Structures are given as C-alpha cells and as structure tokens.
C-alpha cells in the first residue's frame, strides 16, 4: 500500500510559506503522492493556481488533486489547465473528479446546483478527454492545447463514497478516491468490492483503490481535540451541534504505534493508496508520519 500526504490547505492559518514548506517536505519522500482538495466558498487556495505552484515546488512526487468538481468550471478551460499542470509536472498529475457536496460552492461559482449529478459530471469528463485527445471541440483553427504529458490526459479517479457513483464512473475512471469518516474497514472493503466488480464488468484493469482520513498524532486528549477543532472549521456548512456529535468518531487520533496499526489494517483490505489529511499546519505531524512509512512498507 502506498501512503500519500495532503497539504493543509483547509487550515485557517495556511499561507504561501507553509504550503511551500509542506510541498517540499512531501517531495523529499517517502510519500507516494502530494494531495489537495477543492472548495470555492472557503478560505483555501484555488486548486488550479496551486497546481501551477506545485509543479515548480516539487520534482519527484506525484500530484493528486483529490477532488475537482467539473461543474464548477468551464470544461474546456479546466481541460486546458489540467493539461498544463500535467505538462509542467512531467506527467505526475492525477485528478479526482466528483460532483461535490455543497450547493454554496455551485452558487459561488455561478454554476447551477441542478447540474450536481453524475450524468453532468460524466458529460464534462467526456469533453475534457476530447480536448486531451487533440480533438477540436469548436470550429477553431487549432485544437485546444497543450497536449498533456501523459497520453489521453491525467489519470482520473472518481471521488465518491457511494456505490452508485462508482458503477457509473467505471467507464471513464482509472480508480476511486474517497474518504473514510469512521475508519470502518469492513464498510470500506465493501465499497472497494463494488469498484472491483464494476471495473471487471467494464472489461478494464483492476481499479486504483484510494481513500483518506483526517489524522492527528500525539499522546493524551490533545490529538482528538485537534481533529474536532479542524472538523468544526472545515464542516462549516453543517450545524455545529451535528459536527460536535460526530467529532469523537470521525478521523483518527492517537500515538505513532496506533497509527501504524490502522495503516496496516487498510493495507490488509487491499487499499492501493491512503491519503492522510492533516488537521493542522504543524509540519512536525508530517515528519512523524514520514518516519512511520518505512514500517508499513517493511
């Protein structure tokens, strides 16, 4: 199982210096990927602008935009931006495609919330794939470029936790990416089984099976309090009392040894890659995980 690290893009104190420091530390290894997510009506940096910066800040590590919502973008311009990121990174880009979970992001981007469907998502993916294949999507003199570094464009994963979306995405996605809120391995494996079956039925190679969870390492009650504080900030569209009720069982908090045990549990169910999501900008958290990755690989 590979282990990737997410940038702390959703933290309220994040800035350019912190992002660059984290990106370069992740690039040094031993992580399998550098990840970040998308929101619009929030204080996080724009995903596509950040992609451009990451292509210059890193040299080795694969770049994973864990969730891009194509309905929030012009399909041709999104295809062009992602192809540019793939080109500049030397083919290191993977993109998670999802419908999103917040109408406020649709409204902020001037998008119609009625397009928040799997069909609308797939239609936009089809346009992007045509652009990456060098087809003309309008009566232009030349097709929209640049050509991505990877033939056919960046690797695409479907960002979801639902089986229905998985089955519909098997035709165009190379795998899945999602999040495990309660770290229920049986439930996660059931979703992986849906993906395995859907990809087999579509006559495609075995899917890349990725998931993620929030984490905080340390002793005592402090790590769990850190996760709860992060959730209250990030899940600001949900009533506070609901977030407070779910916080004790959402994400992971504990010691180094306990984290190793959890990671081995995900490896045992056939997880291809686990994307860890920090709950602070403390780079010490990243470095502690880096020291543990060798134990998982051994």
XYZ file of N, CA and C in Angstrom, residues 17-159:
429
model
N 4.216 30.388 2.525
C 5.414 29.810 3.117
C 5.146 28.396 3.633
N 4.018 28.223 4.314
C 3.659 26.912 4.854
C 3.421 25.916 3.729
N 2.695 26.323 2.690
C 2.401 25.425 1.578
C 3.679 24.964 0.889
N 4.604 25.896 0.656
C 5.852 25.538 0.002
C 6.682 24.607 0.886
N 6.726 24.895 2.187
C 7.484 24.053 3.116
C 6.931 22.634 3.133
N 5.613 22.504 3.216
C 4.988 21.183 3.216
C 5.233 20.472 1.883
N 5.063 21.196 0.779
C 5.228 20.578 -0.536
C 6.642 20.027 -0.712
N 7.620 20.790 -0.315
C 8.995 20.342 -0.488
C 9.338 19.196 0.463
N 8.763 19.219 1.666
C 8.986 18.109 2.602
C 8.342 16.825 2.086
N 7.154 16.919 1.515
C 6.493 15.746 0.934
C 7.298 15.236 -0.256
N 7.829 16.145 -1.054
C 8.602 15.766 -2.231
C 9.878 15.015 -1.862
N 10.425 15.328 -0.699
C 11.644 14.653 -0.249
C 11.412 13.166 0.022
N 10.173 12.792 0.230
C 9.843 11.392 0.470
C 9.561 11.132 1.928
N 9.075 9.942 2.189
C 8.865 8.775 1.316
C 7.450 8.660 0.765
N 6.713 9.760 0.712
C 5.300 9.699 0.357
C 5.101 9.406 -1.128
N 4.008 8.699 -1.420
C 3.689 8.299 -2.791
C 2.977 9.390 -3.569
N 2.439 10.384 -2.877
C 1.719 11.452 -3.565
C 1.567 12.661 -2.659
N 1.381 13.792 -3.297
C 1.072 15.056 -2.621
C -0.345 15.419 -3.039
N -1.233 15.599 -2.060
C -2.660 15.744 -2.356
C -3.207 17.087 -1.872
N -4.292 17.506 -2.493
C -5.034 18.677 -2.015
C -6.448 18.617 -2.592
N -7.381 19.280 -1.909
C -8.775 19.252 -2.320
C -9.275 20.621 -2.755
N -10.514 20.634 -3.237
C -11.116 21.856 -3.771
C -12.345 22.272 -2.970
N -12.390 23.543 -2.655
C -13.621 24.200 -2.221
C -13.623 25.592 -2.834
N -14.816 26.171 -2.959
C -14.921 27.509 -3.549
C -15.254 28.541 -2.475
N -16.379 28.328 -1.772
C -16.811 29.292 -0.745
C -16.104 28.989 0.575
N -14.781 29.161 0.571
C -13.953 28.835 1.726
C -12.634 29.581 1.571
N -11.774 29.511 2.580
C -10.527 30.269 2.549
C -9.344 29.534 1.958
N -9.555 28.340 1.387
C -8.450 27.576 0.808
C -7.977 28.189 -0.506
N -6.722 27.930 -0.906
C -6.250 28.437 -2.189
C -6.936 27.751 -3.362
N -7.028 28.443 -4.484
C -7.613 27.879 -5.694
C -6.808 26.664 -6.146
N -7.488 25.587 -6.443
C -6.823 24.317 -6.751
C -5.939 24.390 -7.985
N -6.400 25.060 -9.035
C -5.643 25.088 -10.277
C -4.441 26.021 -10.184
N -4.599 27.134 -9.472
C -3.456 28.014 -9.247
C -2.404 27.304 -8.402
N -2.860 26.592 -7.382
C -1.946 25.838 -6.531
C -1.224 24.761 -7.339
N -1.921 24.108 -8.256
C -1.288 23.106 -9.104
C -0.086 23.700 -9.827
N -0.235 24.905 -10.360
C 0.881 25.545 -11.046
C 2.077 25.744 -10.131
N 1.802 26.185 -8.897
C 2.894 26.385 -7.942
C 3.565 25.064 -7.597
N 2.784 24.015 -7.426
C 3.329 22.719 -7.025
C 4.224 22.117 -8.095
N 3.948 22.406 -9.361
C 4.817 21.881 -10.415
C 6.207 22.492 -10.330
N 6.304 23.700 -9.758
C 7.608 24.330 -9.586
C 8.260 24.013 -8.253
N 7.451 23.748 -7.232
C 7.988 23.491 -5.894
C 8.467 22.048 -5.739
N 8.007 21.131 -6.580
C 8.326 19.704 -6.435
C 8.954 19.165 -7.712
N 9.637 18.036 -7.577
C 10.276 17.401 -8.729
C 9.931 15.919 -8.852
N 9.679 15.250 -7.713
C 9.528 13.798 -7.707
C 8.111 13.307 -7.516
N 7.438 13.853 -6.534
C 6.228 13.239 -6.018
C 5.045 13.417 -6.984
N 4.252 12.371 -7.207
C 3.017 12.513 -7.978
C 2.072 13.513 -7.301
N 1.370 14.295 -8.094
C 0.461 15.320 -7.605
C -0.975 14.832 -7.786
N -1.751 14.858 -6.698
C -3.117 14.335 -6.738
C -4.099 15.409 -6.277
N -4.839 15.973 -7.225
C -5.958 16.849 -6.884
C -7.118 15.917 -6.532
N -7.317 15.684 -5.239
C -8.212 14.596 -4.829
C -9.658 14.815 -5.247
N -10.087 16.051 -5.321
C -11.445 16.316 -5.814
C -11.461 17.627 -6.597
N -11.788 17.530 -7.871
C -12.128 18.674 -8.699
C -13.570 18.465 -9.150
N -14.402 19.473 -8.997
C -15.803 19.380 -9.409
C -15.929 20.046 -10.779
N -16.043 19.289 -11.866
C -16.021 19.901 -13.194
C -17.195 20.832 -13.465
N -18.338 20.622 -12.773
C -19.483 21.510 -12.983
C -19.212 22.928 -12.485
N -18.161 23.107 -11.685
C -17.823 24.441 -11.185
C -16.889 25.189 -12.123
N -16.540 24.555 -13.253
C -15.566 25.130 -14.181
C -16.088 25.035 -15.607
N -15.566 25.864 -16.481
C -15.757 25.671 -17.906
C -14.956 24.435 -18.313
N -15.589 23.492 -18.972
C -14.949 22.203 -19.238
C -13.684 22.334 -20.074
N -13.705 23.190 -21.094
C -12.536 23.343 -21.960
C -11.400 24.019 -21.202
N -11.706 25.057 -20.432
C -10.663 25.740 -19.686
C -10.083 24.842 -18.585
N -10.953 24.014 -17.985
C -10.459 23.075 -16.984
C -9.536 22.049 -17.634
N -9.921 21.550 -18.801
C -9.065 20.603 -19.514
C -7.725 21.230 -19.857
N -7.751 22.470 -20.274
C -6.505 23.169 -20.625
C -5.618 23.354 -19.391
N -6.220 23.758 -18.270
C -5.453 23.972 -17.041
C -4.840 22.671 -16.551
N -5.604 21.589 -16.566
C -5.088 20.313 -16.082
C -4.030 19.757 -17.033
N -4.219 19.931 -18.338
C -3.192 19.507 -19.289
C -1.910 20.290 -19.076
N -2.040 21.573 -18.774
C -0.860 22.395 -18.500
C -0.139 21.896 -17.249
N -0.914 21.586 -16.195
C -0.317 21.052 -14.982
C 0.373 19.726 -15.221
N -0.236 18.875 -16.045
C 0.362 17.587 -16.359
C 1.652 17.777 -17.151
N 1.625 18.720 -18.085
C 2.809 19.018 -18.897
C 3.946 19.546 -18.030
N 3.653 20.528 -17.186
C 4.689 21.162 -16.370
C 5.265 20.211 -15.326
N 4.449 19.256 -14.885
C 4.914 18.315 -13.864
C 5.557 17.072 -14.464
N 5.603 16.985 -15.779
C 6.183 15.812 -16.410
C 5.314 14.583 -16.311
N 3.995 14.774 -16.321
C 3.072 13.641 -16.280
C 2.803 13.110 -14.890
N 3.010 13.945 -13.870
C 2.830 13.482 -12.488
C 1.436 13.711 -11.941
N 0.509 14.207 -12.752
C -0.795 14.630 -12.235
C -1.844 13.521 -12.281
N -2.561 13.383 -11.169
C -3.770 12.564 -11.074
C -4.888 13.474 -10.575
N -6.085 13.289 -11.116
C -7.212 14.161 -10.759
C -8.395 13.336 -10.279
N -8.873 13.634 -9.082
C -10.113 13.068 -8.592
C -11.277 13.921 -9.073
N -12.279 13.297 -9.652
C -13.438 14.001 -10.203
C -14.672 13.642 -9.375
N -15.362 14.652 -8.858
C -16.555 14.410 -8.057
C -17.634 15.437 -8.326
N -18.837 15.169 -7.817
C -19.945 16.110 -8.014
C -19.970 17.191 -6.935
N -19.225 17.004 -5.854
C -19.236 17.986 -4.773
C -20.403 17.776 -3.838
N -20.272 18.325 -2.632
C -21.312 18.119 -1.636
C -21.938 19.384 -1.106
N -21.624 20.538 -1.737
C -22.097 21.811 -1.177
C -22.695 22.693 -2.269
N -23.953 23.027 -2.134
C -24.588 23.925 -3.084
C -23.970 25.319 -3.031
N -23.417 25.709 -1.884
C -22.836 27.041 -1.770
C -21.652 27.201 -2.729
N -20.922 26.130 -2.983
C -19.822 26.212 -3.938
C -20.347 26.420 -5.351
N -21.441 25.745 -5.689
C -22.051 25.937 -7.006
C -22.519 27.383 -7.177
N -23.200 27.888 -6.150
C -23.705 29.255 -6.257
C -22.562 30.258 -6.332
N -21.507 30.046 -5.547
C -20.373 30.968 -5.551
C -19.679 30.998 -6.909
N -19.657 29.849 -7.595
C -19.001 29.761 -8.899
C -19.935 30.139 -10.045
N -21.180 30.483 -9.724
C -22.147 30.808 -10.761
C -22.628 29.586 -11.516
N -22.536 28.411 -10.880
C -22.975 27.165 -11.507
C -24.364 26.788 -11.007
N -25.088 26.070 -11.818
C -26.441 25.656 -11.471
C -26.380 24.420 -10.574
N -26.904 24.481 -9.341
C -26.909 23.288 -8.480
C -27.630 22.096 -9.095
N -28.507 22.348 -10.082
C -29.198 21.246 -10.737
C -28.237 20.373 -11.551
N -27.039 20.894 -11.830
C -26.056 20.102 -12.574
C -25.230 19.206 -11.650
N -25.562 19.187 -10.370
C -24.822 18.380 -9.393
C -25.267 16.924 -9.501
N -25.009 16.320 -10.666
C -25.417 14.953 -10.933
C -24.264 14.175 -11.558
N -24.344 12.853 -11.485
C -23.323 12.002 -12.086
C -23.311 12.147 -13.610
N -24.491 12.317 -14.195
C -24.568 12.457 -15.648
C -23.873 13.729 -16.110
N -24.133 14.828 -15.429
C -23.496 16.090 -15.800
C -21.981 16.006 -15.608
N -21.559 15.335 -14.544
C -20.128 15.161 -14.311
C -19.494 14.370 -15.452
N -20.121 13.258 -15.838
C -19.584 12.408 -16.894
C -19.534 13.142 -18.232
N -20.534 13.971 -18.505
C -20.534 14.722 -19.752
C -19.354 15.673 -19.828
N -19.004 16.285 -18.721
C -17.875 17.206 -18.700
C -16.540 16.462 -18.794
N -16.484 15.303 -18.189
C -15.287 14.471 -18.328
C -15.082 14.095 -19.800
N -16.160 13.786 -20.489
C -16.065 13.414 -21.898
C -15.501 14.563 -22.727
N -15.919 15.784 -22.418
C -15.380 16.951 -23.131
C -13.881 17.087 -22.863
N -13.487 16.934 -21.604
C -12.066 17.068 -21.273
C -11.232 16.002 -21.976
N -11.729 14.781 -22.044
C -10.994 13.721 -22.715
C -10.854 14.005 -24.211
N -11.861 14.623 -24.810
C -11.760 15.011 -26.220
C -10.678 16.065 -26.407
N -10.632 17.029 -25.513
C -9.592 18.062 -25.583
C -8.214 17.420 -25.469
N -8.052 16.510 -24.495
C -6.742 15.883 -24.278
C -6.348 14.975 -25.442
N -7.327 14.476 -26.182
C -7.034 13.639 -27.339
C -6.679 14.460 -28.566
N -6.749 15.782 -28.448
C -6.402 16.657 -29.558
C -7.530 16.907 -30.520
N -8.771 16.551 -30.128
C -9.913 16.823 -30.996
C -10.306 18.301 -30.921
N -10.863 18.786 -31.987
C -11.435 20.127 -31.970
C -12.833 20.052 -31.372
N -13.056 20.816 -30.326
C -14.373 20.816 -29.700
C -15.201 22.021 -30.150
N -14.574 22.908 -30.937
C -15.276 24.032 -31.568
C -14.708 24.191 -32.978
N -15.228 25.154 -33.718
C -14.716 25.416 -35.074
C -13.497 26.337 -34.998
N -12.505 25.931 -34.246
C -11.279 26.718 -34.115
C -10.267 26.293 -35.174
N -9.282 27.137 -35.414
C -8.239 26.798 -36.382
C -7.415 25.611 -35.881
N -7.065 25.662 -34.606
C -6.309 24.586 -33.987
C -7.081 24.043 -32.790
N -6.831 22.801 -32.404
C -7.467 22.285 -31.188
C -6.918 22.982 -29.958
N -7.625 22.838 -28.842
C -7.185 23.431 -27.582
C -6.011 22.619 -27.032
N -4.924 23.288 -26.758
C -3.742 22.640 -26.184
C -3.398 23.302 -24.862
N -2.311 22.882 -24.243
C -1.272 21.998 -24.777
C -1.658 20.533 -24.636
N -0.898 19.689 -25.326
C -1.094 18.256 -25.138
C -0.552 17.874 -23.766
N -1.292 17.077 -23.000
C -0.777 16.645 -21.698
C 0.439 15.758 -21.865
N 1.253 15.653 -20.823
C 2.442 14.803 -20.886
C 2.063 13.341 -21.008
N 0.955 12.962 -20.384
C 0.501 11.569 -20.405
C -0.524 11.390 -21.515
N -0.313 10.399 -22.372
C -1.266 10.156 -23.454
C -2.675 9.985 -22.893
N -3.618 10.720 -23.466
C -5.000 10.633 -23.014
C -5.322 11.537 -21.852
N -4.298 12.207 -21.319
C -4.531 13.144 -20.218
C -4.187 12.560 -18.871
N -4.318 13.343 -17.819
C -4.002 12.873 -16.464
C -4.846 11.665 -16.076
N -4.302 10.848 -15.176
C -5.104 9.739 -14.640
C -6.282 10.317 -13.871
N -7.461 9.746 -14.096
C -8.681 10.222 -13.446
C -9.194 9.191 -12.453
N -9.530 9.659 -11.262
C -10.170 8.832 -10.245
C -11.528 9.440 -9.943
N -12.507 8.639 -9.635
C -13.805 9.169 -9.251
C -13.802 9.395 -7.742
N -14.127 10.600 -7.352
C -14.168 10.946 -5.936
C -15.549 10.695 -5.374
